[in-house]
CSV table of C-alpha atoms in Angstrom, one decimal:
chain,number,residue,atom,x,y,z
A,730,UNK,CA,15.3,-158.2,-121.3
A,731,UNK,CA,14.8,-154.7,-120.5
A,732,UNK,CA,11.6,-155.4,-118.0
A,733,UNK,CA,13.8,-158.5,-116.4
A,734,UNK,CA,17.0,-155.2,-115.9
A,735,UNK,CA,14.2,-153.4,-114.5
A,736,UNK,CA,13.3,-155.6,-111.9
A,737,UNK,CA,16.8,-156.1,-111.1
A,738,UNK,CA,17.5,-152.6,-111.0
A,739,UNK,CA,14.8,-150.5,-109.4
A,740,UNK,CA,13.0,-153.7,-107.2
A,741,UNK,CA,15.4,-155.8,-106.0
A,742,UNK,CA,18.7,-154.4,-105.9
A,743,UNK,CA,16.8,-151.2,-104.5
A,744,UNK,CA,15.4,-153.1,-101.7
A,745,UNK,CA,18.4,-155.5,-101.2
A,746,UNK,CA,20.4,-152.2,-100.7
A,747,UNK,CA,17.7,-150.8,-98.4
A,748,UNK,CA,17.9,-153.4,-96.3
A,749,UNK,CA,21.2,-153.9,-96.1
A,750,UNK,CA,22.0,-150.5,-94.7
A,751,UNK,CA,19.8,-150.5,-92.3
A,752,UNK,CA,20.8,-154.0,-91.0
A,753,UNK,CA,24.7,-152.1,-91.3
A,754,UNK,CA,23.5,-148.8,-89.7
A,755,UNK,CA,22.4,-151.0,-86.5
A,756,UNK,CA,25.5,-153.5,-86.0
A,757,UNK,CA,27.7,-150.0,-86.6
A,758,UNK,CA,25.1,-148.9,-83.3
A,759,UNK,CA,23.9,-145.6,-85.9
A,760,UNK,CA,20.8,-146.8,-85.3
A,761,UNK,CA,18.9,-149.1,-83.2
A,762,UNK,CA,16.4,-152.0,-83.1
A,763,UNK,CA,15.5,-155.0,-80.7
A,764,UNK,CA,16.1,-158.8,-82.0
A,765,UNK,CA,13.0,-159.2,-83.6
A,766,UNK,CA,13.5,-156.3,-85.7
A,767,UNK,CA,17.3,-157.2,-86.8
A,768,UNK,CA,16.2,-160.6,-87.7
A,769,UNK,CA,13.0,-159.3,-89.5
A,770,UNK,CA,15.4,-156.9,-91.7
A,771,UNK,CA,18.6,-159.8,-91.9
A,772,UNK,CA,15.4,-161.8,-93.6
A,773,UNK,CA,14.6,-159.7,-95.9
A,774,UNK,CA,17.8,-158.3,-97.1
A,775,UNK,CA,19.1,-162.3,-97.9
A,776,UNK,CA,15.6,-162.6,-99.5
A,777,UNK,CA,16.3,-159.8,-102.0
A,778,UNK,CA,19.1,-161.2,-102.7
A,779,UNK,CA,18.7,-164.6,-103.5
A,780,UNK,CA,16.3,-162.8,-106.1
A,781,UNK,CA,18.6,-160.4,-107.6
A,782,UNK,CA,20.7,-163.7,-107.7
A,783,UNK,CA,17.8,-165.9,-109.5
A,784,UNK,CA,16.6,-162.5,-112.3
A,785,UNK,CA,20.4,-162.7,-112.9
A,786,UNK,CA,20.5,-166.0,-114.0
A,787,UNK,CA,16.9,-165.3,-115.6
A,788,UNK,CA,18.6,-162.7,-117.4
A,789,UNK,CA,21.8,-164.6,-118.7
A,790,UNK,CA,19.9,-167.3,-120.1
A,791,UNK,CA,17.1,-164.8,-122.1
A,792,UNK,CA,20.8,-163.3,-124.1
A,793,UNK,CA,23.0,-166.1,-124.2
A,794,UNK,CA,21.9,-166.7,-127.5
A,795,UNK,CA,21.8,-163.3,-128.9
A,796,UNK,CA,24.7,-162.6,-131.8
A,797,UNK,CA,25.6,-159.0,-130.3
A,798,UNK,CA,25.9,-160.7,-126.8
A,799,UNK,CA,28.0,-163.6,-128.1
A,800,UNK,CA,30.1,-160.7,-129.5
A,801,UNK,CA,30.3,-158.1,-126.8
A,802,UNK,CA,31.1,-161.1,-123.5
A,803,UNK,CA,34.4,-162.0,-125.8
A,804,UNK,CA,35.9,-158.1,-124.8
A,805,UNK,CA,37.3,-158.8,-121.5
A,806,UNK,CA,35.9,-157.1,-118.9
A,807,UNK,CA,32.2,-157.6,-119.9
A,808,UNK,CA,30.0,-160.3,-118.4
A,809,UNK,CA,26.6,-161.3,-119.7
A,810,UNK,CA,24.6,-158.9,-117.3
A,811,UNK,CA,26.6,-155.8,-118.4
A,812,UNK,CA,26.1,-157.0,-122.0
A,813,UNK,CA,22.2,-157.5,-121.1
A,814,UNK,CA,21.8,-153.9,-120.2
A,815,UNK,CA,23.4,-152.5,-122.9
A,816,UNK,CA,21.7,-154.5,-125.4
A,817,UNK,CA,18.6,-153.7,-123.3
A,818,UNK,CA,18.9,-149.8,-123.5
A,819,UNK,CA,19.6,-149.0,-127.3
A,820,UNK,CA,17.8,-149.3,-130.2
A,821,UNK,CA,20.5,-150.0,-132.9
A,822,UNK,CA,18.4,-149.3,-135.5
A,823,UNK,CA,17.6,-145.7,-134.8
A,824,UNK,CA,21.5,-145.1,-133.6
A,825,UNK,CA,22.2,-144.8,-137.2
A,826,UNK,CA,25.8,-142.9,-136.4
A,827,UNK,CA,28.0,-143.4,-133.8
A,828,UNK,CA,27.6,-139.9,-132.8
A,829,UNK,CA,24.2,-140.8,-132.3
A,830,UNK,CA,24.6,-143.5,-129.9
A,831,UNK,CA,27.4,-141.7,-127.9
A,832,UNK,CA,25.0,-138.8,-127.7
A,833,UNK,CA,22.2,-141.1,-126.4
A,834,UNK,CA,24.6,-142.4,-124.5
A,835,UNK,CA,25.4,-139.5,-122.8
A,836,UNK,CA,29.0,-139.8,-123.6
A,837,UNK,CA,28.8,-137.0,-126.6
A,838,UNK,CA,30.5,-133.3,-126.8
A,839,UNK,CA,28.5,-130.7,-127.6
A,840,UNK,CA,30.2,-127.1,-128.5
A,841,UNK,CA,33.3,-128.3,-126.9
A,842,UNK,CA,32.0,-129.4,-123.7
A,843,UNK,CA,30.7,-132.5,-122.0
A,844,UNK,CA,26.8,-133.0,-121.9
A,845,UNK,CA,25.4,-131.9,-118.4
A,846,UNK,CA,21.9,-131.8,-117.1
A,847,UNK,CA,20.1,-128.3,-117.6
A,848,UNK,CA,17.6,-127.4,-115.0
A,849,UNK,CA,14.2,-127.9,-116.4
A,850,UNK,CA,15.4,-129.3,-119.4
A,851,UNK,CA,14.6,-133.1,-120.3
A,852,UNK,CA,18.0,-135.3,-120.6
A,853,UNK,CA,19.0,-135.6,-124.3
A,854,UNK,CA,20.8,-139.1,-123.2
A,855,UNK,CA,19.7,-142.0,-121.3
A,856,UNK,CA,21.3,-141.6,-117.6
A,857,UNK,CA,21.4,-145.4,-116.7
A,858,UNK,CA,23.0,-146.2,-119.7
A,859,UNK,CA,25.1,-143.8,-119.6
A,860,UNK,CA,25.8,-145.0,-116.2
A,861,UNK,CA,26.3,-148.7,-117.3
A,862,UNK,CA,29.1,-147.4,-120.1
A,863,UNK,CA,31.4,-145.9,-116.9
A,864,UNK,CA,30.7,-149.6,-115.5
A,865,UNK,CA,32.1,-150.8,-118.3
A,866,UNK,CA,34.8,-149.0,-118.1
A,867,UNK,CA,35.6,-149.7,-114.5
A,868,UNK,CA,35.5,-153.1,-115.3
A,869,UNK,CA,38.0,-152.6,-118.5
A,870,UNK,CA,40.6,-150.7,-115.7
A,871,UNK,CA,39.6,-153.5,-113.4
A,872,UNK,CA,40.6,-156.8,-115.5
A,873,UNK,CA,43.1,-155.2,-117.8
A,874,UNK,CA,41.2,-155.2,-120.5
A,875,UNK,CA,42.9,-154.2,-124.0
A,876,UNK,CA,40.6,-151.6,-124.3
A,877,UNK,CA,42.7,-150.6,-120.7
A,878,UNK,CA,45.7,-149.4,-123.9
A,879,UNK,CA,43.7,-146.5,-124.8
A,880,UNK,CA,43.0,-145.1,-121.5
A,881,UNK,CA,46.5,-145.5,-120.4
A,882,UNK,CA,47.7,-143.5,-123.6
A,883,UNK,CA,45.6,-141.1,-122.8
A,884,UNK,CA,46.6,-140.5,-119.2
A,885,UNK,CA,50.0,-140.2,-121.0
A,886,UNK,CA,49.3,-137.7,-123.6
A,887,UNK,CA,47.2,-135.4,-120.9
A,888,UNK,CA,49.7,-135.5,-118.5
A,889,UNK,CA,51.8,-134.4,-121.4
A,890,UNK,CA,49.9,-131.7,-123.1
A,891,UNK,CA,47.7,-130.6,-120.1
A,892,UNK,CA,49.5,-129.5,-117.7
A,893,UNK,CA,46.7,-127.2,-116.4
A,894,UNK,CA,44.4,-130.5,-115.6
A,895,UNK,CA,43.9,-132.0,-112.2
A,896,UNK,CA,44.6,-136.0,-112.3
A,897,UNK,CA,40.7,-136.1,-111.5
A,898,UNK,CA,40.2,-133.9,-115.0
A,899,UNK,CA,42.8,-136.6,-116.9
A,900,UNK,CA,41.6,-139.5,-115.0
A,901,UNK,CA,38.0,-138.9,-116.3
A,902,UNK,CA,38.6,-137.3,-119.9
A,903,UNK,CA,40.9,-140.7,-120.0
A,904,UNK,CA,37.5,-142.9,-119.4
A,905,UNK,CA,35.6,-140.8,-121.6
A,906,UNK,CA,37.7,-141.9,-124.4
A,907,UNK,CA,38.1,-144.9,-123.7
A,908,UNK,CA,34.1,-145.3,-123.6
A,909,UNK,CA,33.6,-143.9,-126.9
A,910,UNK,CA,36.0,-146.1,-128.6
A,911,UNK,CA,34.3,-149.4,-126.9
A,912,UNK,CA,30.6,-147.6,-128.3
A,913,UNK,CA,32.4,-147.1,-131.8
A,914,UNK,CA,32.9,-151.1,-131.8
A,915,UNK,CA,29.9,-151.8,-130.6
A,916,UNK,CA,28.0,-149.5,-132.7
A,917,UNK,CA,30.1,-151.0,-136.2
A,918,UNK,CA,29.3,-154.9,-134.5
A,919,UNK,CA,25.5,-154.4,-133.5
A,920,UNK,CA,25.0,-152.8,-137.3
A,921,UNK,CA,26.6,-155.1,-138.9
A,922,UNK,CA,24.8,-158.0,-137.3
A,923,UNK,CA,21.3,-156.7,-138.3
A,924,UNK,CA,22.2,-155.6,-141.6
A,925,UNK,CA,22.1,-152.0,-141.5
A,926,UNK,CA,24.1,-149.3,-142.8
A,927,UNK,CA,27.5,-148.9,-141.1
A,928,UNK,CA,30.6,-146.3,-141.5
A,929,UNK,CA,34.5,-147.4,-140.3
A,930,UNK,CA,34.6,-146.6,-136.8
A,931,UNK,CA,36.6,-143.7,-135.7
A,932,UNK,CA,39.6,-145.5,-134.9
A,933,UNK,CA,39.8,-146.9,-138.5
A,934,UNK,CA,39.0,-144.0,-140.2
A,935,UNK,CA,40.4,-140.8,-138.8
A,936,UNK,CA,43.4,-142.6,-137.0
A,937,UNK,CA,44.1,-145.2,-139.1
């Protein structure tokens, strides 16, 4: 699965994208070509995308039938390709806490503070996922999603108790939350599934 997200990722969507703007950079006259060129580009860019299209239905049929999938596509707001590359970058078995897998994540706070890159330092979190958790929750905002509940409470108790935040600052420490709690479930689910050691999520056991 994670080869097949690959490909998506860093080959086709790359060059679908690629295309694409430069076919939009010359019918918005930022750029120029003659006829033969525009079609030669047009091509290619509908090419790329009817592959994207086909490795995406490649992809949905390799996790269809895998329990944590099954699992994850019944949250609304999660399809079977952001399931896939979830599933696809973590390795439950050595995420044996959930701190662990929000810190691999990239979704972790370290001496009070969010995780940022240090110059010349090597990431202690997987960017892409970490990337693919704040599409997920897009998507929860997006479709309503129940998980949407604890974001909106949060926006409520920041407004309420920081009044020294910027909306950007609540907006985001809002989403951040939010993550975490969908990783908590996921993390408790995943374990469970394989038979490995799990604790009570969070939510269960500090708030009850």
């Amino acid at each position: 699965v994670r080869q097949m997200i690959d490909l998506r990722d860093r080959t086709l969507q790359k060059a679908r994208i690629a295309f694409g703007n430069r076919v939009d950079a010359i019918m918005r006259e930022q750029d120029s070509a003659d006829e033969a060129t525009i079609e030669l580009l047009s091509r290619w860019h509908s090419r790329f995308l009817e592959l994207e299209e086909e490795v995406d239905k490649d992809i949905a049929k390799m996790v269809k039938d895998m329990p944590i999938v099954k699992r994850v596509t019944r949250v609304k707001g999660i399809g079977p390709m952001l399931a896939a590359k979830l599933i696809s970058m973590i390795d439950i078995e050595r995420a044996d806490t959930i701190s662990a897998l929000w810190r691999y994540a990239g979704w972790a706070v370290i001496d009070g503070q969010r995780e940022r890159p240090t110059a010349g330092e090597k990431l202690h979190y997987n960017s892409r996922l970490k990337t693919t958790c704040y599409l997920v929750g897009v998507s929860f905002l997006k479709s309503n999603s129940p998980y949407r509940r604890v974001y909106d409470e949060a926006r409520i108790y920041y407004s309420a108790n920081r009044p020294d935040w910027t909306e950007g600052h609540r907006h985001n420490a809002a989403m951040r939350k939010m993550i975490k709690m969908f990783l908590s479930g996921l993390w408790h689910n995943w374990r469970k599934l394989e038979g490995l050691p799990v604790t009570l999520p969070y939510a269960h056991e500090r708030l009850g």
